[in-house]
Amino acid sequence: MPIQPEPPPPATGSGRSAETVLVEHYGRLVRIAYLVLPPRTGGHGRVLTAHRVVQRSLPRGASPGGGYAEIRARVLAAALRAGRRTGPGAGLPLVLGLRLSPSVGGADGLTAAQALAGLSAPARAALALAVVDGLPDREITDALAVARVDDPGEALRAARTVRDALGGTAENVLRTAEFDPGHVLLHPTDLLRRRLRRRVATASAAALLAVTAAVVTGAYGDGPDRTGPTGTAGPRGAAAAAVLDPAALRKAPADRWADTARVDFSAWPARGGRSTDRALLRRALRAWGGDDSSVRVTPSSGTGSEPPSAPPSLLFAGDVDGAAVVLLHDGLRVARYAEPLRGSGTAVLDLARTDRADVTTAAAVVVSRTPEGTRYLLAPWIAEAGTRDLLRPDEPTRPVAAPGGVTPVLAGPGAGGGCTAWPVLSLRSSARIVEQHSFLVTDLGELTPAHLTHTPAPGSGVPARQPREATGPSGLAVWARTACTLGGLRGQGVRAVNDWTYARQPLPGEGGTATWVCTRADTWAGAGRVTVWFRPPGGGPGSPGTAAAARADTAACSRFDQHVVAGTTWRAPDGAWWAVAAGSRATARITVRGTTVDGATAAVRAPEDATVDVTAFHADGTPFSPPAATR
């Protein structure tokens, strides 16, 4: 059934009371607030903050009047302010013992969520006004201006780019329950911690046992359906016990990966020599459940550390490099529990997001990391594995044996010092799921390695802006120069990195041909970080070129923002200095330091220390600028 648009909002000059307007259109307003808030807030905090923003939007003062547009402006301004805060919001509605999240959607919802994550808050506001309230462009920019957005036009252009890329998805999916904080799912959160708190409170306040029990029961929702002293268990107690029960662990059939349309961690079978060791599995589950304070818990960037809400899947349990290791997966995260086999070392639990994993990003998990190197557990669909050095693109891949799916200790990129080598894993998927599919992944200090791709230059005979695996000569040549910049992405929750050669530029003064490359790192949390490189001829492996532009939390150089331009200064072989700039293939003309040149590249004489101001234009006259102003 097609999604019907919401009825139009009331006229601006409604004479009804502000409270009446807010109550009548509460659902519309809270959806707008939710779309404006940053996705990195997480579902629970984002839902609560959206409700708080709307509930506090009533005007203060004597006048009871207030039209819809006035209240919407207050909601927009408050949501934009809330999105700039990094700490927990004060005055959130109180929800104890439960986590709230919107309904789970399908692939279109995931695509829309990724698009939202790549937009700035003002652009998300513009998209929300267009989709939820159906406002025309002029009214959107007016509403953003009232909300004190610095550049409403830029926000509208960014929103329009994403809306065009999504097509009908933006119109339909953003109106569904998946993006509606008024329709949420409830999950238990801290059942185990509350049990511990109750025991501590009871022991320290025995004289007030009855009062304490009443307070705990009322404040934390600890009722008769929890496991009590008599051993009876209601629904919530049974759910908590199941999460900690090794017998409830899910185990995929050995060949599930070869006969499923979902090739990710959910298709991994349980492997390892201790997959039936219930004592070890119970300790791992208790650590994830928060029931063992001696375990050091380390979540990756953007990853929550809360217990799983249902029994997870077992991926591996075995002894590796002096530790008992357990790998678990709850549908959203991979957890690695490791305890020393000997001595008195501390057990650790590492967590990493994997909610958008696929055949490449679910291809390997770190099973052991030591000073000597890293061992991986490879996905069951990996037919061949090898290693190669990105800085030596002409050398062949060296095969690696992985009995039982576990690789030998492999050298990783140096965490510090000079960049003399950048080892990567070269993997090939089984022909049972895809033919001739090889790809590269690299260790960036996370549980899962990052997938490396490249997008060839214009005119290379491939579809425009389509990332390819970086295993061929052109991809390896580009990554040979970019490799040493990957060190700056360590520990940031990076899912994949793409090198896009978006332009070639003949240089003046017989300077040869330069290339312009946009390196985009996408994180599991959805945010993107880009750096635009100017590469004149003559640079070798490890020399990325000149950073001409850079920006974090952006959709630039992705499918949702396929237009890029940047400029910098360059010295010709004859000693003359030039301001050079290049745009992607849809660029019709470029203005550099006040001079306009037709085409996608430009070069004008400039002093060595010149500031290179660049603006590019599409054929219809629409302008766009570099991701960030640089020299």
PDB file of C-alpha atoms in Angstrom, residues 89-348:
ATOM      1  CA  GLY A  89      20.317  16.190  27.530  1.00  0.00           C
ATOM      2  CA  ALA A  90      19.007  17.658  30.720  1.00  0.00           C
ATOM      3  CA  GLY A  91      15.360  17.267  31.516  1.00  0.00           C
ATOM      4  CA  LEU A  92      14.719  14.265  29.294  1.00  0.00           C
ATOM      5  CA  PRO A  93      11.480  12.403  29.986  1.00  0.00           C
ATOM      6  CA  LEU A  94      12.234   9.778  32.640  1.00  0.00           C
ATOM      7  CA  VAL A  95      12.228   6.191  31.390  1.00  0.00           C
ATOM      8  CA  LEU A  96      13.782   3.743  33.837  1.00  0.00           C
ATOM      9  CA  GLY A  97      14.618   0.156  32.965  1.00  0.00           C
ATOM     10  CA  LEU A  98      13.593   0.427  29.309  1.00  0.00           C
ATOM     11  CA  ARG A  99      15.175   1.567  26.077  1.00  0.00           C
ATOM     12  CA  LEU A 100      13.087   3.093  23.324  1.00  0.00           C
ATOM     13  CA  SER A 101      13.735   2.771  19.612  1.00  0.00           C
ATOM     14  CA  PRO A 102      11.679   3.372  16.478  1.00  0.00           C
ATOM     15  CA  SER A 103      10.358   0.412  14.547  1.00  0.00           C
ATOM     16  CA  VAL A 104      12.871  -1.602  12.545  1.00  0.00           C
ATOM     17  CA  GLY A 105      12.630  -1.050   8.810  1.00  0.00           C
ATOM     18  CA  GLY A 106      14.013  -2.654   5.697  1.00  0.00           C
ATOM     19  CA  ALA A 107      16.707  -1.834   3.175  1.00  0.00           C
ATOM     20  CA  ASP A 108      15.052   1.433   2.070  1.00  0.00           C
ATOM     21  CA  GLY A 109      14.938   2.597   5.678  1.00  0.00           C
ATOM     22  CA  LEU A 110      18.608   1.796   6.138  1.00  0.00           C
ATOM     23  CA  THR A 111      19.473   3.740   2.982  1.00  0.00           C
ATOM     24  CA  ALA A 112      17.454   6.724   4.193  1.00  0.00           C
ATOM     25  CA  ALA A 113      19.087   6.549   7.640  1.00  0.00           C
ATOM     26  CA  GLN A 114      22.538   6.549   6.051  1.00  0.00           C
ATOM     27  CA  ALA A 115      21.560   9.560   3.951  1.00  0.00           C
ATOM     28  CA  LEU A 116      20.383  11.457   7.041  1.00  0.00           C
ATOM     29  CA  ALA A 117      23.622  10.633   8.855  1.00  0.00           C
ATOM     30  CA  GLY A 118      25.623  12.259   6.068  1.00  0.00           C
ATOM     31  CA  LEU A 119      23.701  15.552   6.197  1.00  0.00           C
ATOM     32  CA  SER A 120      24.287  18.547   8.422  1.00  0.00           C
ATOM     33  CA  ALA A 121      21.575  19.396  10.956  1.00  0.00           C
ATOM     34  CA  PRO A 122      20.253  22.340   8.875  1.00  0.00           C
ATOM     35  CA  ALA A 123      20.069  20.086   5.802  1.00  0.00           C
ATOM     36  CA  ARG A 124      18.160  17.461   7.812  1.00  0.00           C
ATOM     37  CA  ALA A 125      15.795  20.237   8.888  1.00  0.00           C
ATOM     38  CA  ALA A 126      15.262  21.246   5.261  1.00  0.00           C
ATOM     39  CA  LEU A 127      14.561  17.633   4.305  1.00  0.00           C
ATOM     40  CA  ALA A 128      12.117  17.234   7.200  1.00  0.00           C
ATOM     41  CA  LEU A 129      10.194  20.357   6.183  1.00  0.00           C
ATOM     42  CA  ALA A 130      10.026  19.161   2.590  1.00  0.00           C
ATOM     43  CA  VAL A 131       8.908  15.618   3.362  1.00  0.00           C
ATOM     44  CA  VAL A 132       6.802  16.001   6.511  1.00  0.00           C
ATOM     45  CA  ASP A 133       5.157  19.364   5.842  1.00  0.00           C
ATOM     46  CA  GLY A 134       5.528  19.411   2.051  1.00  0.00           C
ATOM     47  CA  LEU A 135       6.817  23.001   2.007  1.00  0.00           C
ATOM     48  CA  PRO A 136       8.073  24.589  -1.215  1.00  0.00           C
ATOM     49  CA  ASP A 137      11.685  25.731  -1.377  1.00  0.00           C
ATOM     50  CA  ARG A 138      11.008  29.388  -0.548  1.00  0.00           C
ATOM     51  CA  GLU A 139       9.042  28.543   2.591  1.00  0.00           C
ATOM     52  CA  ILE A 140      11.749  26.064   3.668  1.00  0.00           C
ATOM     53  CA  THR A 141      14.489  28.690   3.469  1.00  0.00           C
ATOM     54  CA  ASP A 142      12.237  31.193   5.274  1.00  0.00           C
ATOM     55  CA  ALA A 143      11.585  28.688   8.075  1.00  0.00           C
ATOM     56  CA  LEU A 144      15.291  27.904   8.388  1.00  0.00           C
ATOM     57  CA  ALA A 145      16.120  31.585   8.538  1.00  0.00           C
ATOM     58  CA  VAL A 146      13.631  32.070  11.372  1.00  0.00           C
ATOM     59  CA  ALA A 147      15.377  29.170  13.148  1.00  0.00           C
ATOM     60  CA  ARG A 148      18.661  31.115  12.734  1.00  0.00           C
ATOM     61  CA  VAL A 149      20.331  28.773  10.257  1.00  0.00           C
ATOM     62  CA  ASP A 150      23.381  30.569   8.838  1.00  0.00           C
ATOM     63  CA  ASP A 151      22.979  29.457   5.218  1.00  0.00           C
ATOM     64  CA  PRO A 152      19.422  28.219   4.476  1.00  0.00           C
ATOM     65  CA  GLY A 153      20.157  28.023   0.757  1.00  0.00           C
ATOM     66  CA  GLU A 154      23.097  25.654   1.239  1.00  0.00           C
ATOM     67  CA  ALA A 155      21.019  23.503   3.603  1.00  0.00           C
ATOM     68  CA  LEU A 156      18.241  23.300   1.033  1.00  0.00           C
ATOM     69  CA  ARG A 157      20.653  22.344  -1.754  1.00  0.00           C
ATOM     70  CA  ALA A 158      22.172  19.560   0.345  1.00  0.00           C
ATOM     71  CA  ALA A 159      18.717  18.257   1.246  1.00  0.00           C
ATOM     72  CA  ARG A 160      17.620  18.388  -2.387  1.00  0.00           C
ATOM     73  CA  THR A 161      20.677  16.370  -3.451  1.00  0.00           C
ATOM     74  CA  VAL A 162      19.842  13.597  -0.988  1.00  0.00           C
ATOM     75  CA  ARG A 163      16.142  13.743  -1.824  1.00  0.00           C
ATOM     76  CA  ASP A 164      16.915  13.357  -5.518  1.00  0.00           C
ATOM     77  CA  ALA A 165      19.295  10.458  -4.821  1.00  0.00           C
ATOM     78  CA  LEU A 166      16.714   8.652  -2.703  1.00  0.00           C
ATOM     79  CA  GLY A 167      13.864   9.236  -5.110  1.00  0.00           C
ATOM     80  CA  GLY A 168      10.585   7.869  -3.750  1.00  0.00           C
ATOM     81  CA  THR A 169      12.386   6.504  -0.715  1.00  0.00           C
ATOM     82  CA  ALA A 170      12.538   9.959   0.846  1.00  0.00           C
ATOM     83  CA  GLU A 171       8.845  10.561   0.265  1.00  0.00           C
ATOM     84  CA  ASN A 172       7.678   7.198   1.579  1.00  0.00           C
ATOM     85  CA  VAL A 173      10.156   5.872   4.127  1.00  0.00           C
ATOM     86  CA  LEU A 174      10.626   9.080   6.117  1.00  0.00           C
ATOM     87  CA  ARG A 175       6.869   9.063   6.791  1.00  0.00           C
ATOM     88  CA  THR A 176       6.825   5.503   8.121  1.00  0.00           C
ATOM     89  CA  ALA A 177       6.988   4.337  11.741  1.00  0.00           C
ATOM     90  CA  GLU A 178      10.733   3.763  11.341  1.00  0.00           C
ATOM     91  CA  PHE A 179      11.262   7.529  11.577  1.00  0.00           C
ATOM     92  CA  ASP A 180       8.389   8.242  13.952  1.00  0.00           C
ATOM     93  CA  PRO A 181       9.348   8.700  17.636  1.00  0.00           C
ATOM     94  CA  GLY A 182       5.657   8.469  18.469  1.00  0.00           C
ATOM     95  CA  HIS A 183       5.648   4.754  17.610  1.00  0.00           C
ATOM     96  CA  VAL A 184       8.488   3.027  19.429  1.00  0.00           C
ATOM     97  CA  LEU A 185       9.656  -0.414  20.514  1.00  0.00           C
ATOM     98  CA  LEU A 186      10.495  -1.066  24.164  1.00  0.00           C
ATOM     99  CA  HIS A 187      13.484  -3.132  25.259  1.00  0.00           C
ATOM    100  CA  PRO A 188      14.806  -4.000  28.727  1.00  0.00           C
ATOM    101  CA  THR A 189      18.226  -2.523  29.427  1.00  0.00           C
ATOM    102  CA  ASP A 190      19.871  -3.011  32.759  1.00  0.00           C
ATOM    103  CA  LEU A 191      18.101  -5.961  34.334  1.00  0.00           C
ATOM    104  CA  LEU A 192      21.352  -7.453  35.553  1.00  0.00           C
ATOM    105  CA  ARG A 193      22.701  -4.219  36.967  1.00  0.00           C
ATOM    106  CA  ARG A 194      19.426  -3.565  38.743  1.00  0.00           C
ATOM    107  CA  ARG A 195      19.636  -6.980  40.320  1.00  0.00           C
ATOM    108  CA  LEU A 196      23.103  -6.090  41.655  1.00  0.00           C
ATOM    109  CA  ARG A 197      21.916  -2.715  42.919  1.00  0.00           C
ATOM    110  CA  ARG A 198      19.042  -4.364  44.733  1.00  0.00           C
ATOM    111  CA  ARG A 199      21.355  -6.793  46.497  1.00  0.00           C
ATOM    112  CA  VAL A 200      23.749  -4.024  47.565  1.00  0.00           C
ATOM    113  CA  ALA A 201      20.918  -1.834  48.789  1.00  0.00           C
ATOM    114  CA  THR A 202      19.409  -4.714  50.735  1.00  0.00           C
ATOM    115  CA  ALA A 203      22.697  -5.610  52.436  1.00  0.00           C
ATOM    116  CA  SER A 204      23.546  -2.016  53.381  1.00  0.00           C
ATOM    117  CA  ALA A 205      20.075  -1.113  54.633  1.00  0.00           C
ATOM    118  CA  ALA A 206      18.755  -4.219  56.336  1.00  0.00           C
ATOM    119  CA  ALA A 207      16.897  -2.164  58.899  1.00  0.00           C
ATOM    120  CA  LEU A 208      14.925  -0.498  56.106  1.00  0.00           C
ATOM    121  CA  LEU A 209      14.355  -3.629  54.064  1.00  0.00           C
ATOM    122  CA  ALA A 210      10.672  -3.116  53.565  1.00  0.00           C
ATOM    123  CA  VAL A 211      11.066   0.519  52.572  1.00  0.00           C
ATOM    124  CA  THR A 212      13.987  -0.249  50.277  1.00  0.00           C
ATOM    125  CA  ALA A 213      12.077  -3.038  48.553  1.00  0.00           C
ATOM    126  CA  ALA A 214       9.169  -0.717  47.946  1.00  0.00           C
ATOM    127  CA  VAL A 215      11.411   1.999  46.506  1.00  0.00           C
ATOM    128  CA  VAL A 216      13.288  -0.399  44.245  1.00  0.00           C
ATOM    129  CA  THR A 217      10.054  -1.994  43.088  1.00  0.00           C
ATOM    130  CA  GLY A 218       8.459   1.339  42.301  1.00  0.00           C
ATOM    131  CA  ALA A 219      11.418   3.183  40.825  1.00  0.00           C
ATOM    132  CA  TYR A 220      12.947   0.394  38.766  1.00  0.00           C
ATOM    133  CA  GLY A 221       9.883  -1.552  37.723  1.00  0.00           C
ATOM    134  CA  ASP A 222      11.039  -4.591  39.661  1.00  0.00           C
ATOM    135  CA  GLY A 223       7.800  -6.490  39.959  1.00  0.00           C
ATOM    136  CA  PRO A 224       6.568 -10.049  40.380  1.00  0.00           C
ATOM    137  CA  ASP A 225       7.620 -11.021  36.867  1.00  0.00           C
ATOM    138  CA  ARG A 226      11.331 -10.956  37.824  1.00  0.00           C
ATOM    139  CA  THR A 227      13.295 -13.813  39.193  1.00  0.00           C
ATOM    140  CA  GLY A 228      12.820 -13.553  42.955  1.00  0.00           C
ATOM    141  CA  PRO A 229      14.108 -15.280  46.049  1.00  0.00           C
ATOM    142  CA  THR A 230      11.716 -18.150  45.512  1.00  0.00           C
ATOM    143  CA  GLY A 231      13.192 -18.871  42.117  1.00  0.00           C
ATOM    144  CA  THR A 232      10.009 -18.022  40.213  1.00  0.00           C
ATOM    145  CA  ALA A 233      10.580 -16.211  36.952  1.00  0.00           C
ATOM    146  CA  GLY A 234       8.177 -14.082  34.985  1.00  0.00           C
ATOM    147  CA  PRO A 235       8.670 -12.837  31.416  1.00  0.00           C
ATOM    148  CA  ARG A 236      11.406 -10.296  32.170  1.00  0.00           C
ATOM    149  CA  GLY A 237      13.304 -12.588  34.511  1.00  0.00           C
ATOM    150  CA  ALA A 238      13.161 -15.383  31.951  1.00  0.00           C
ATOM    151  CA  ALA A 239      14.446 -13.056  29.219  1.00  0.00           C
ATOM    152  CA  ALA A 240      17.378 -11.940  31.371  1.00  0.00           C
ATOM    153  CA  ALA A 241      18.207 -15.537  32.262  1.00  0.00           C
ATOM    154  CA  ALA A 242      18.064 -16.598  28.614  1.00  0.00           C
ATOM    155  CA  VAL A 243      20.615 -13.955  27.624  1.00  0.00           C
ATOM    156  CA  LEU A 244      23.046 -15.482  30.135  1.00  0.00           C
ATOM    157  CA  ASP A 245      22.280 -19.109  29.306  1.00  0.00           C
ATOM    158  CA  PRO A 246      24.827 -20.807  27.013  1.00  0.00           C
ATOM    159  CA  ALA A 247      22.145 -23.311  26.017  1.00  0.00           C
ATOM    160  CA  ALA A 248      20.148 -20.465  24.464  1.00  0.00           C
ATOM    161  CA  LEU A 249      22.983 -19.287  22.190  1.00  0.00           C
ATOM    162  CA  ARG A 250      22.034 -19.330  18.541  1.00  0.00           C
ATOM    163  CA  LYS A 251      24.145 -21.341  16.125  1.00  0.00           C
ATOM    164  CA  ALA A 252      23.725 -21.078  12.370  1.00  0.00           C
ATOM    165  CA  PRO A 253      23.883 -24.298  10.318  1.00  0.00           C
ATOM    166  CA  ALA A 254      27.301 -24.930   8.791  1.00  0.00           C
ATOM    167  CA  ASP A 255      26.147 -24.198   5.219  1.00  0.00           C
ATOM    168  CA  ARG A 256      23.684 -21.379   5.915  1.00  0.00           C
ATOM    169  CA  TRP A 257      26.015 -18.862   4.226  1.00  0.00           C
ATOM    170  CA  ALA A 258      25.745 -20.699   0.882  1.00  0.00           C
ATOM    171  CA  ASP A 259      21.941 -20.613   0.736  1.00  0.00           C
ATOM    172  CA  THR A 260      20.807 -17.233   2.049  1.00  0.00           C
ATOM    173  CA  ALA A 261      20.229 -13.761   0.690  1.00  0.00           C
ATOM    174  CA  ARG A 262      21.729 -12.271   3.865  1.00  0.00           C
ATOM    175  CA  VAL A 263      25.456 -12.916   3.702  1.00  0.00           C
ATOM    176  CA  ASP A 264      26.687 -11.346   6.931  1.00  0.00           C
ATOM    177  CA  PHE A 265      27.521 -12.391  10.507  1.00  0.00           C
ATOM    178  CA  SER A 266      24.098 -13.981  10.925  1.00  0.00           C
ATOM    179  CA  ALA A 267      25.244 -16.723   8.525  1.00  0.00           C
ATOM    180  CA  TRP A 268      28.454 -17.580  10.390  1.00  0.00           C
ATOM    181  CA  PRO A 269      28.461 -21.047  11.994  1.00  0.00           C
ATOM    182  CA  ALA A 270      29.930 -21.634  15.450  1.00  0.00           C
ATOM    183  CA  ARG A 271      33.580 -22.678  15.219  1.00  0.00           C
ATOM    184  CA  GLY A 272      36.457 -23.381  17.584  1.00  0.00           C
ATOM    185  CA  GLY A 273      37.475 -26.185  19.897  1.00  0.00           C
ATOM    186  CA  ARG A 274      35.576 -24.787  22.909  1.00  0.00           C
ATOM    187  CA  SER A 275      32.222 -24.058  21.291  1.00  0.00           C
ATOM    188  CA  THR A 276      30.591 -26.508  23.714  1.00  0.00           C
ATOM    189  CA  ASP A 277      32.411 -25.275  26.830  1.00  0.00           C
ATOM    190  CA  ARG A 278      29.433 -23.930  28.752  1.00  0.00           C
ATOM    191  CA  ALA A 279      31.501 -22.562  31.626  1.00  0.00           C
ATOM    192  CA  LEU A 280      33.556 -20.392  29.257  1.00  0.00           C
ATOM    193  CA  LEU A 281      30.483 -19.324  27.299  1.00  0.00           C
ATOM    194  CA  ARG A 282      28.665 -18.393  30.493  1.00  0.00           C
ATOM    195  CA  ARG A 283      31.568 -16.186  31.602  1.00  0.00           C
ATOM    196  CA  ALA A 284      31.554 -14.438  28.233  1.00  0.00           C
ATOM    197  CA  LEU A 285      27.792 -13.865  28.418  1.00  0.00           C
ATOM    198  CA  ARG A 286      27.997 -12.586  31.996  1.00  0.00           C
ATOM    199  CA  ALA A 287      30.684 -10.130  30.914  1.00  0.00           C
ATOM    200  CA  TRP A 288      28.485  -8.784  28.113  1.00  0.00           C
ATOM    201  CA  GLY A 289      25.512  -8.747  30.436  1.00  0.00           C
ATOM    202  CA  GLY A 290      27.366  -6.462  32.847  1.00  0.00           C
ATOM    203  CA  ASP A 291      27.337  -9.075  35.589  1.00  0.00           C
ATOM    204  CA  ASP A 292      31.127  -9.211  36.026  1.00  0.00           C
ATOM    205  CA  SER A 293      32.694  -5.914  37.036  1.00  0.00           C
ATOM    206  CA  SER A 294      36.207  -7.344  36.813  1.00  0.00           C
ATOM    207  CA  VAL A 295      36.039  -7.488  33.004  1.00  0.00           C
ATOM    208  CA  ARG A 296      37.418  -4.481  31.108  1.00  0.00           C
ATOM    209  CA  VAL A 297      34.810  -3.466  28.517  1.00  0.00           C
ATOM    210  CA  THR A 298      35.986  -1.521  25.445  1.00  0.00           C
ATOM    211  CA  PRO A 299      33.369  -0.482  22.887  1.00  0.00           C
ATOM    212  CA  SER A 300      34.498   0.804  19.514  1.00  0.00           C
ATOM    213  CA  SER A 301      33.693   4.367  18.503  1.00  0.00           C
ATOM    214  CA  GLY A 302      29.920   4.757  18.095  1.00  0.00           C
ATOM    215  CA  THR A 303      29.172   1.367  19.680  1.00  0.00           C
ATOM    216  CA  GLY A 304      26.895   0.879  22.683  1.00  0.00           C
ATOM    217  CA  SER A 305      27.996  -1.370  25.549  1.00  0.00           C
ATOM    218  CA  GLU A 306      24.525  -2.358  26.791  1.00  0.00           C
ATOM    219  CA  PRO A 307      23.703  -6.086  27.124  1.00  0.00           C
ATOM    220  CA  PRO A 308      22.060  -7.876  24.202  1.00  0.00           C
ATOM    221  CA  SER A 309      18.269  -7.889  24.320  1.00  0.00           C
ATOM    222  CA  ALA A 310      18.036 -11.506  23.134  1.00  0.00           C
ATOM    223  CA  PRO A 311      20.341 -14.540  23.110  1.00  0.00           C
ATOM    224  CA  PRO A 312      23.232 -13.757  20.710  1.00  0.00           C
ATOM    225  CA  SER A 313      24.779 -16.040  18.128  1.00  0.00           C
ATOM    226  CA  LEU A 314      27.984 -17.930  18.826  1.00  0.00           C
ATOM    227  CA  LEU A 315      30.653 -17.398  16.170  1.00  0.00           C
ATOM    228  CA  PHE A 316      33.725 -18.881  17.821  1.00  0.00           C
ATOM    229  CA  ALA A 317      35.085 -20.250  21.086  1.00  0.00           C
ATOM    230  CA  GLY A 318      38.622 -21.549  21.411  1.00  0.00           C
ATOM    231  CA  ASP A 319      42.138 -21.060  22.744  1.00  0.00           C
ATOM    232  CA  VAL A 320      44.218 -18.598  20.745  1.00  0.00           C
ATOM    233  CA  ASP A 321      47.640 -17.162  21.621  1.00  0.00           C
ATOM    234  CA  GLY A 322      47.398 -17.854  25.338  1.00  0.00           C
ATOM    235  CA  ALA A 323      43.806 -16.736  25.793  1.00  0.00           C
ATOM    236  CA  ALA A 324      40.365 -18.335  25.755  1.00  0.00           C
ATOM    237  CA  VAL A 325      38.424 -16.353  23.165  1.00  0.00           C
ATOM    238  CA  VAL A 326      34.684 -16.184  22.502  1.00  0.00           C
ATOM    239  CA  LEU A 327      33.120 -14.284  19.590  1.00  0.00           C
ATOM    240  CA  LEU A 328      29.410 -13.428  19.809  1.00  0.00           C
ATOM    241  CA  HIS A 329      26.989 -11.521  17.581  1.00  0.00           C
ATOM    242  CA  ASP A 330      23.650  -9.980  18.588  1.00  0.00           C
ATOM    243  CA  GLY A 331      22.539  -8.774  15.153  1.00  0.00           C
ATOM    244  CA  LEU A 332      23.946  -5.280  15.697  1.00  0.00           C
ATOM    245  CA  ARG A 333      27.359  -5.848  17.277  1.00  0.00           C
ATOM    246  CA  VAL A 334      30.198  -8.334  17.455  1.00  0.00           C
ATOM    247  CA  ALA A 335      31.622  -8.999  20.914  1.00  0.00           C
ATOM    248  CA  ARG A 336      35.046 -10.513  21.567  1.00  0.00           C
ATOM    249  CA  TYR A 337      35.597 -11.900  25.068  1.00  0.00           C
ATOM    250  CA  ALA A 338      39.124 -12.998  25.998  1.00  0.00           C
ATOM    251  CA  GLU A 339      40.483 -14.301  29.291  1.00  0.00           C
ATOM    252  CA  PRO A 340      44.086 -15.388  29.954  1.00  0.00           C
ATOM    253  CA  LEU A 341      44.671 -19.134  30.125  1.00  0.00           C
ATOM    254  CA  ARG A 342      47.374 -18.672  32.739  1.00  0.00           C
ATOM    255  CA  GLY A 343      48.321 -16.010  35.239  1.00  0.00           C
ATOM    256  CA  SER A 344      46.203 -13.310  36.774  1.00  0.00           C
ATOM    257  CA  GLY A 345      45.580 -11.071  33.794  1.00  0.00           C
ATOM    258  CA  THR A 346      42.301  -9.208  33.293  1.00  0.00           C
ATOM    259  CA  ALA A 347      39.543 -10.542  31.069  1.00  0.00           C
ATOM    260  CA  VAL A 348      38.468  -8.124  28.325  1.00  0.00           C
TER     261      VAL A 348
END
